[in-house]
mmCIF file of C-alpha atoms in Angstrom:
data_model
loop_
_atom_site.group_PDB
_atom_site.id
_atom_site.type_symbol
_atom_site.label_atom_id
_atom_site.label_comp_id
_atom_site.label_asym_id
_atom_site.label_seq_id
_atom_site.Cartn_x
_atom_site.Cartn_y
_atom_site.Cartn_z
ATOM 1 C CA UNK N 1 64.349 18.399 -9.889
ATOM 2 C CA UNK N 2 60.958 18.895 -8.050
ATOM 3 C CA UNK N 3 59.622 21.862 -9.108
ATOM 4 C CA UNK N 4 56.194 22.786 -7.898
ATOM 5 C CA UNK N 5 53.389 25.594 -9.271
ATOM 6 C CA UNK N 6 53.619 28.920 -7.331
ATOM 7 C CA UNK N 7 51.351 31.823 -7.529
ATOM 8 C CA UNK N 8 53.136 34.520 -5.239
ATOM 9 C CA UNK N 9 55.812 35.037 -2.585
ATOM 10 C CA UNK N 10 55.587 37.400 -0.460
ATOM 11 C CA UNK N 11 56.310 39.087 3.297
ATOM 12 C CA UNK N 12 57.548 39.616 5.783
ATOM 13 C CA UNK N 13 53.749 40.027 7.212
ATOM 14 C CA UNK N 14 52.058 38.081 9.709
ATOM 15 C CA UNK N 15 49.906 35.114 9.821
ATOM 16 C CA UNK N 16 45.772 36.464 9.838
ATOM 17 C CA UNK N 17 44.293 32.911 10.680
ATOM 18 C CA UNK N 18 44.819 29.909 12.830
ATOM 19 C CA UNK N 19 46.947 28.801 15.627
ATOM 20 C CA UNK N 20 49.768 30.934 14.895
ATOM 21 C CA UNK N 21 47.425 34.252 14.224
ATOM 22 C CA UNK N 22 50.097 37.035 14.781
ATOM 23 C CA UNK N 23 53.219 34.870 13.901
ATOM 24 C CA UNK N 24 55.508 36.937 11.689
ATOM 25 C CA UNK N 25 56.232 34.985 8.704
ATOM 26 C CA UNK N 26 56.639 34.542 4.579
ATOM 27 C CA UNK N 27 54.129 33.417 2.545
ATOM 28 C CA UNK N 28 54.450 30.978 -0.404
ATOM 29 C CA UNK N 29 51.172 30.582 -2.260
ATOM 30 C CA UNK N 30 50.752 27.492 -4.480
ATOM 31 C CA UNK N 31 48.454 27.283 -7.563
ATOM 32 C CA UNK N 32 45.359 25.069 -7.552
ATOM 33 C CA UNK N 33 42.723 23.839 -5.520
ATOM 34 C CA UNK N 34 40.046 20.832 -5.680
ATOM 35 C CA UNK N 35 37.381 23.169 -4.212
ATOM 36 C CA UNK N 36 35.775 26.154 -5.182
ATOM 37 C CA UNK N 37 34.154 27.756 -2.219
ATOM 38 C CA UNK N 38 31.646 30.499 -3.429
ATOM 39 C CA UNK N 39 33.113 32.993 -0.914
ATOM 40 C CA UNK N 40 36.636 32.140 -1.776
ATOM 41 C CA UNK N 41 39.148 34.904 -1.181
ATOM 42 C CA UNK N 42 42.066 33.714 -3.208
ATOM 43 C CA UNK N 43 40.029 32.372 -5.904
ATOM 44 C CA UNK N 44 42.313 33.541 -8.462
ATOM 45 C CA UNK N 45 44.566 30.916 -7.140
ATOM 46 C CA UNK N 46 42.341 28.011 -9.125
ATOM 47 C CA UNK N 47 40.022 30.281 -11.116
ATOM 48 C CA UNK N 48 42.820 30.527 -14.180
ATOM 49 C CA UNK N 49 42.498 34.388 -13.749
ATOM 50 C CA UNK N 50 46.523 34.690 -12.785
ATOM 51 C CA UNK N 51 47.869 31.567 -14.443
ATOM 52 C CA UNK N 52 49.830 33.857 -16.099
ATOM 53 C CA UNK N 53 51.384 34.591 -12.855
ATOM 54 C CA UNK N 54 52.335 30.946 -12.124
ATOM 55 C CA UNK N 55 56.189 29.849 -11.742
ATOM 56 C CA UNK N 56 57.128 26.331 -11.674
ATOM 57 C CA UNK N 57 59.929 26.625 -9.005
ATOM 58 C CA UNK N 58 62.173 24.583 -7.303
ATOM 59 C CA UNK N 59 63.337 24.644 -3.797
ATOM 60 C CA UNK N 60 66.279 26.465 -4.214
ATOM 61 C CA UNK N 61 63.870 28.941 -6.229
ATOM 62 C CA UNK N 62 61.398 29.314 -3.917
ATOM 63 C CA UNK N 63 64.424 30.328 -1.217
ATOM 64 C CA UNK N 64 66.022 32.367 -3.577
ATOM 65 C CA UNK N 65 62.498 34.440 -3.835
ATOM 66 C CA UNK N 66 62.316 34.554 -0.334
ATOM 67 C CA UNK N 67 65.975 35.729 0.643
ATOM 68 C CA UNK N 68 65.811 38.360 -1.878
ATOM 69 C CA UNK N 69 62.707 39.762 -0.178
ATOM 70 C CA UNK N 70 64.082 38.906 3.747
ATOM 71 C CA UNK N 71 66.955 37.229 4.154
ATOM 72 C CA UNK N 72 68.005 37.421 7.467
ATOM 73 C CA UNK N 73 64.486 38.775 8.373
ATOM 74 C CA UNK N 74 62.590 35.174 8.547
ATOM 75 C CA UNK N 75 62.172 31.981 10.398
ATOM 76 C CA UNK N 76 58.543 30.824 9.633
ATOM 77 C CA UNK N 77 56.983 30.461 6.341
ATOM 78 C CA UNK N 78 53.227 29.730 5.732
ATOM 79 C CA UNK N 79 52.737 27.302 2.672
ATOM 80 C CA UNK N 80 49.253 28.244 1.178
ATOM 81 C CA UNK N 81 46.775 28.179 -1.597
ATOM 82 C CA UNK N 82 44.746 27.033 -3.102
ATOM 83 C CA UNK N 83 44.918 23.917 -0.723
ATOM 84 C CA UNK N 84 48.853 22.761 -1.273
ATOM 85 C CA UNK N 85 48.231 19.388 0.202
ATOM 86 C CA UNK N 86 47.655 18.559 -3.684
ATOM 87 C CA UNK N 87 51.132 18.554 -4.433
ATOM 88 C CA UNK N 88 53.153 15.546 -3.444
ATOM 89 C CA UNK N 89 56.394 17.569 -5.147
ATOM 90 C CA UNK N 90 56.227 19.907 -2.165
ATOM 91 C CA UNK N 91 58.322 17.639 0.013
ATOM 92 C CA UNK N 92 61.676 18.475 -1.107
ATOM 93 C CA UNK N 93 60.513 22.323 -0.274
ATOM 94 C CA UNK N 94 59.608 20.977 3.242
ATOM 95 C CA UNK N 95 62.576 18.958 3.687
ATOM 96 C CA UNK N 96 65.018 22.073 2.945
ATOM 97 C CA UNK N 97 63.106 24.646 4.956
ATOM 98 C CA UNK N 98 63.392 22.056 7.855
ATOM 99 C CA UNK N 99 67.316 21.807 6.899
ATOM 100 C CA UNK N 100 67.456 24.913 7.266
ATOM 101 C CA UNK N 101 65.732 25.335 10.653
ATOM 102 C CA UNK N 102 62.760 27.156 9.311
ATOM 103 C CA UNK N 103 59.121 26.624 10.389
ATOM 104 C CA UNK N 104 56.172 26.214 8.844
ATOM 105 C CA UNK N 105 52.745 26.602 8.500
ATOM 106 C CA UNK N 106 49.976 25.628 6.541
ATOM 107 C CA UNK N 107 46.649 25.304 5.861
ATOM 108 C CA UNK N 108 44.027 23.197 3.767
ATOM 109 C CA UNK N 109 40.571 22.020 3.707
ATOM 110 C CA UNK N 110 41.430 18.212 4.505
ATOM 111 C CA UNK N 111 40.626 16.370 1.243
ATOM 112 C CA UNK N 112 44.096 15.089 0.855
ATOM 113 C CA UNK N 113 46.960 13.798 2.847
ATOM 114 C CA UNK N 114 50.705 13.854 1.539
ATOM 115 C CA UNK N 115 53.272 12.742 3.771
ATOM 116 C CA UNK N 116 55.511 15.316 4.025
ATOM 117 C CA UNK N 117 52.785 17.321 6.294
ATOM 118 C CA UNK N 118 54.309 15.569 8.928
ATOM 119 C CA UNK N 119 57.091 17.442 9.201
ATOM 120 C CA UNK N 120 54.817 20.972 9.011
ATOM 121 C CA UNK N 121 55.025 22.162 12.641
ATOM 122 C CA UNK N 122 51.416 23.673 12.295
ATOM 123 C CA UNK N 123 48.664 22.341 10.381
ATOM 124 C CA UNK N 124 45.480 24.042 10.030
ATOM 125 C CA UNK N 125 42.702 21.686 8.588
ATOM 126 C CA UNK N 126 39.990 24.003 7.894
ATOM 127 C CA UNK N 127 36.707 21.521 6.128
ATOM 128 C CA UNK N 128 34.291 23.947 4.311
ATOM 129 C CA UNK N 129 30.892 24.895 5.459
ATOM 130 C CA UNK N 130 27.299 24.504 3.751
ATOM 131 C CA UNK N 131 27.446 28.134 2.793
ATOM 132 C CA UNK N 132 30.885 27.564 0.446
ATOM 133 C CA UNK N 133 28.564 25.168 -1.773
ATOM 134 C CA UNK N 134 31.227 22.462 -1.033
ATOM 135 C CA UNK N 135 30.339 19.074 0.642
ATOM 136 C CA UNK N 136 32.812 17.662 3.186
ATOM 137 C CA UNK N 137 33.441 14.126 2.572
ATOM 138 C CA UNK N 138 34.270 13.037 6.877
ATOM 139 C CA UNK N 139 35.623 9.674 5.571
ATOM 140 C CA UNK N 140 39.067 11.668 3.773
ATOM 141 C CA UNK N 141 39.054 14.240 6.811
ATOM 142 C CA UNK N 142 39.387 11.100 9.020
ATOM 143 C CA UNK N 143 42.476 10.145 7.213
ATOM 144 C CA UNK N 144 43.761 13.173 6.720
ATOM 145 C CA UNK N 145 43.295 13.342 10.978
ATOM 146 C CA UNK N 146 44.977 10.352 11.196
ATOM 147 C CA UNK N 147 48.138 10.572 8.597
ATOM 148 C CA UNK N 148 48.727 14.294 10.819
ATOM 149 C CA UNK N 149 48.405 12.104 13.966
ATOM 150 C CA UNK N 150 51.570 10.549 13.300
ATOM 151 C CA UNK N 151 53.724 13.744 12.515
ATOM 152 C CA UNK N 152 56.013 15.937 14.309
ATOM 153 C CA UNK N 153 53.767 19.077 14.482
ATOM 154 C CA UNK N 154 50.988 20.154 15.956
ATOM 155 C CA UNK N 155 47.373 20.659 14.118
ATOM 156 C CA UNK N 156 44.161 21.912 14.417
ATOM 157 C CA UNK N 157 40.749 22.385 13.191
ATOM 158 C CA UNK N 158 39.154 25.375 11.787
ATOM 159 C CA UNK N 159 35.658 26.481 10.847
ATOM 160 C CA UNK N 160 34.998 30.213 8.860
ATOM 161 C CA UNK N 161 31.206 30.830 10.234
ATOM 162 C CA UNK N 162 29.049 33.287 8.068
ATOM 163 C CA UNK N 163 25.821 32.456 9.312
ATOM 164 C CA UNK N 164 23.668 29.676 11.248
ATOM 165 C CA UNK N 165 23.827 26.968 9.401
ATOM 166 C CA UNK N 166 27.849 27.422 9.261
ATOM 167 C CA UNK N 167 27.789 27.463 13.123
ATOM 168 C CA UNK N 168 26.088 24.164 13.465
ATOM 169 C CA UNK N 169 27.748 22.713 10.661
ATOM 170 C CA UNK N 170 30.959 23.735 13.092
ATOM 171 C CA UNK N 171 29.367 22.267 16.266
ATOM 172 C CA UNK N 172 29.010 18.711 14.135
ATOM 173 C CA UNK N 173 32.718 19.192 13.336
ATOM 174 C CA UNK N 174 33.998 20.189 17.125
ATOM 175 C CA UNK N 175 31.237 17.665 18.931
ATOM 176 C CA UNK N 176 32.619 15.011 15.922
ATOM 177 C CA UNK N 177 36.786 15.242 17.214
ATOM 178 C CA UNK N 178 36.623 16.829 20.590
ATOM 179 C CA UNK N 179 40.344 16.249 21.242
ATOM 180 C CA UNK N 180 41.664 18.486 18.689
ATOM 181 C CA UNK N 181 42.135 22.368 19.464
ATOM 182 C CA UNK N 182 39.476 24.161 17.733
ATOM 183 C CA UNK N 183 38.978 27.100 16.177
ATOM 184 C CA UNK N 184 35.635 29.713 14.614
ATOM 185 C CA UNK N 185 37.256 32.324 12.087
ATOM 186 C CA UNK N 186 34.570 34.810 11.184
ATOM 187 C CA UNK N 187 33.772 35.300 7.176
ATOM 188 C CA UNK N 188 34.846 38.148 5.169
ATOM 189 C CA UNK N 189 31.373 38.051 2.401
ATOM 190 C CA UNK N 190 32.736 41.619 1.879
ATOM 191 C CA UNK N 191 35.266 40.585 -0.797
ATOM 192 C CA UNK N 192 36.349 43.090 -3.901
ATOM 193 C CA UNK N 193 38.670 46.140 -3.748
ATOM 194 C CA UNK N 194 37.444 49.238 -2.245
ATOM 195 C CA UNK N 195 35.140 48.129 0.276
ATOM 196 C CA UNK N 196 33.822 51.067 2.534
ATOM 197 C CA UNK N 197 33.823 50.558 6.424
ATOM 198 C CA UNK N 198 35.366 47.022 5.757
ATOM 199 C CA UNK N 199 37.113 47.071 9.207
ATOM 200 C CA UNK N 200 33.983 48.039 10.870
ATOM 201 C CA UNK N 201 31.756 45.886 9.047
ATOM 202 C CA UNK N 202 34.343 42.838 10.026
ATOM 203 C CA UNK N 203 34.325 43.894 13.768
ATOM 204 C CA UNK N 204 30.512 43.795 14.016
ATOM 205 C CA UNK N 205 30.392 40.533 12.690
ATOM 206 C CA UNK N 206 32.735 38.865 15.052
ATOM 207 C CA UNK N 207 31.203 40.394 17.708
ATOM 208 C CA UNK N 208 28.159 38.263 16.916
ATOM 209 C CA UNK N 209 29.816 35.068 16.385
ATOM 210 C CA UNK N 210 31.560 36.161 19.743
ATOM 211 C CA UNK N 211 28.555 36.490 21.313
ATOM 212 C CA UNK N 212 26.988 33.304 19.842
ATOM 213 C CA UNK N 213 29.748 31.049 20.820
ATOM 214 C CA UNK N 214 29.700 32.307 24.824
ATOM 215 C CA UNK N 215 25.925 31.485 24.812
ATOM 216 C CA UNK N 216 26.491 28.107 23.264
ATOM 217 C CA UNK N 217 27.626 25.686 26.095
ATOM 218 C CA UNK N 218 29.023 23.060 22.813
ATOM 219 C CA UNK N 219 31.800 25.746 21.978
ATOM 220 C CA UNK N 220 33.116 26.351 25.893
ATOM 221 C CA UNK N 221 36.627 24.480 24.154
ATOM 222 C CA UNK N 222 36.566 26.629 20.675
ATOM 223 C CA UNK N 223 38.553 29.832 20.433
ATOM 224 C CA UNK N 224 37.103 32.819 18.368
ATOM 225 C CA UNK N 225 39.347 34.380 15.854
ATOM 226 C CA UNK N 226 38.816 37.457 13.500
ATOM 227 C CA UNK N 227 40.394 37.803 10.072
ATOM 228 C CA UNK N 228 43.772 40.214 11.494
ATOM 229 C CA UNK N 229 44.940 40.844 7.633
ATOM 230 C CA UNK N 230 41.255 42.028 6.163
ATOM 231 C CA UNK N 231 40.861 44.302 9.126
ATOM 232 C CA UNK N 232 44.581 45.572 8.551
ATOM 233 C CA UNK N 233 44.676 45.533 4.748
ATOM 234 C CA UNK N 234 40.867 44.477 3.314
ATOM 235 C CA UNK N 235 40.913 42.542 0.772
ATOM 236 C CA UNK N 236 44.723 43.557 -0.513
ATOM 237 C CA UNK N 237 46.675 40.400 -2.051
ATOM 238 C CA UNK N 238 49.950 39.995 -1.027
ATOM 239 C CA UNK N 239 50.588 40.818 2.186
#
């Protein structure tokens, strides 16, 4: 039986990032990443400081979870991390949410392509900028690109901007595959419990990158998008 490593399950919520920002939906969050971004927010996904918390679950598992929290209350689920395009066992997951007429969601970096993220209706491919300390390797995003190209779905590129060099790093990235929806996500470097004016401090940044994307005639295609969940909740896990 394919079991795979997961972290938490939780909702219903609503997804904060991406193409389907808003979308009401579950949230299954797999264990382990191949990154460590130095302004990760779910580092405890990869940092070993919840393995305690990690279930090897099936399918059926992961459903049961989920109905016991919503059943009857859900129709999209959001597979995240860590970056869960690691884990080729995550197929027979996909398969049976698709069975079952359930849509999904999901999100990762772009280092690695499994085949069953052709049958994820919406794929977020998000590459890291210079000020995560992580490099982005274009050669594995182009295949990564091209293995989505020949799925079901739809997908789309992402960029989290906390300063300049992010922002041209995301004009490379937008100028480099102009066909493909885009997307600037303003970064949360207020991570922690407890932060004070954390709404207001998130507001007044993406009203800069707002105002640096309308001056800057290489983003007229790119859509600006906040962080809905930190300015609802902070920095609160599971929700």
């Amino acid at each position: 039986m394919m079991k795979v490593p997961v972290l938490e399950i939780f909702g219903p919520t609503f997804q904060g990032e991406g193409a389907v920002i808003g979308r009401k939906t579950m949230f299954v969050r797999t264990a382990g990443c191949d990154y460590s971004c130095s302004w990760c927010d779910s580092a405890f996904t990869w940092d070993g400081s919840q393995k305690e918390n990690i279930r090897m679950m099936s399918p059926e598992d992961i459903f049961g979870s989920l109905d016991e929290l919503a059943e009857g209350n859900y129709n999209h689920v959001t597979i995240s991390g860590g970056n869960p395009a690691l884990l080729k066992n995550m197929e027979a997951f996909v398969e049976k949410a698709k069975g079952k007429g359930i849509e999904l969601a999901m999100e990762t970096q772009g280092t690695v392509f499994q085949e069953w993220m052709k049958q994820v209706d919406d794929v977020t491919v998000s590459p890291k900028p210079p000020s995560s300390n992580m490099n982005t390797d274009f050669d594995r995003l182009d295949r990564v690109l091209a293995g989505l190209d020949g799925g079901d779905g739809s997908y789309n590129l992402k960029v989290v901007v906390f300063d300049d060099g992010d922002f041209e790093y995301a004009a490379t990235v937008h100028l480099k595959y102009p066909s493909i929806p885009f997307y600037l996500q303003v970064g949360n470097p207020y991570l922690g419990n407890n932060v004070e004016n954390h709404t207001q401090k998130l507001l007044e940044r993406y009203g800069e990158l707002v105002e640096k994307t309308m001056e800057d005639p290489r983003m007229n295609d790119a859509r600006v998008l906040p962080q809905l969940h930190t300015l609802l909740w902070s920095n609160k896990q599971g929700v």
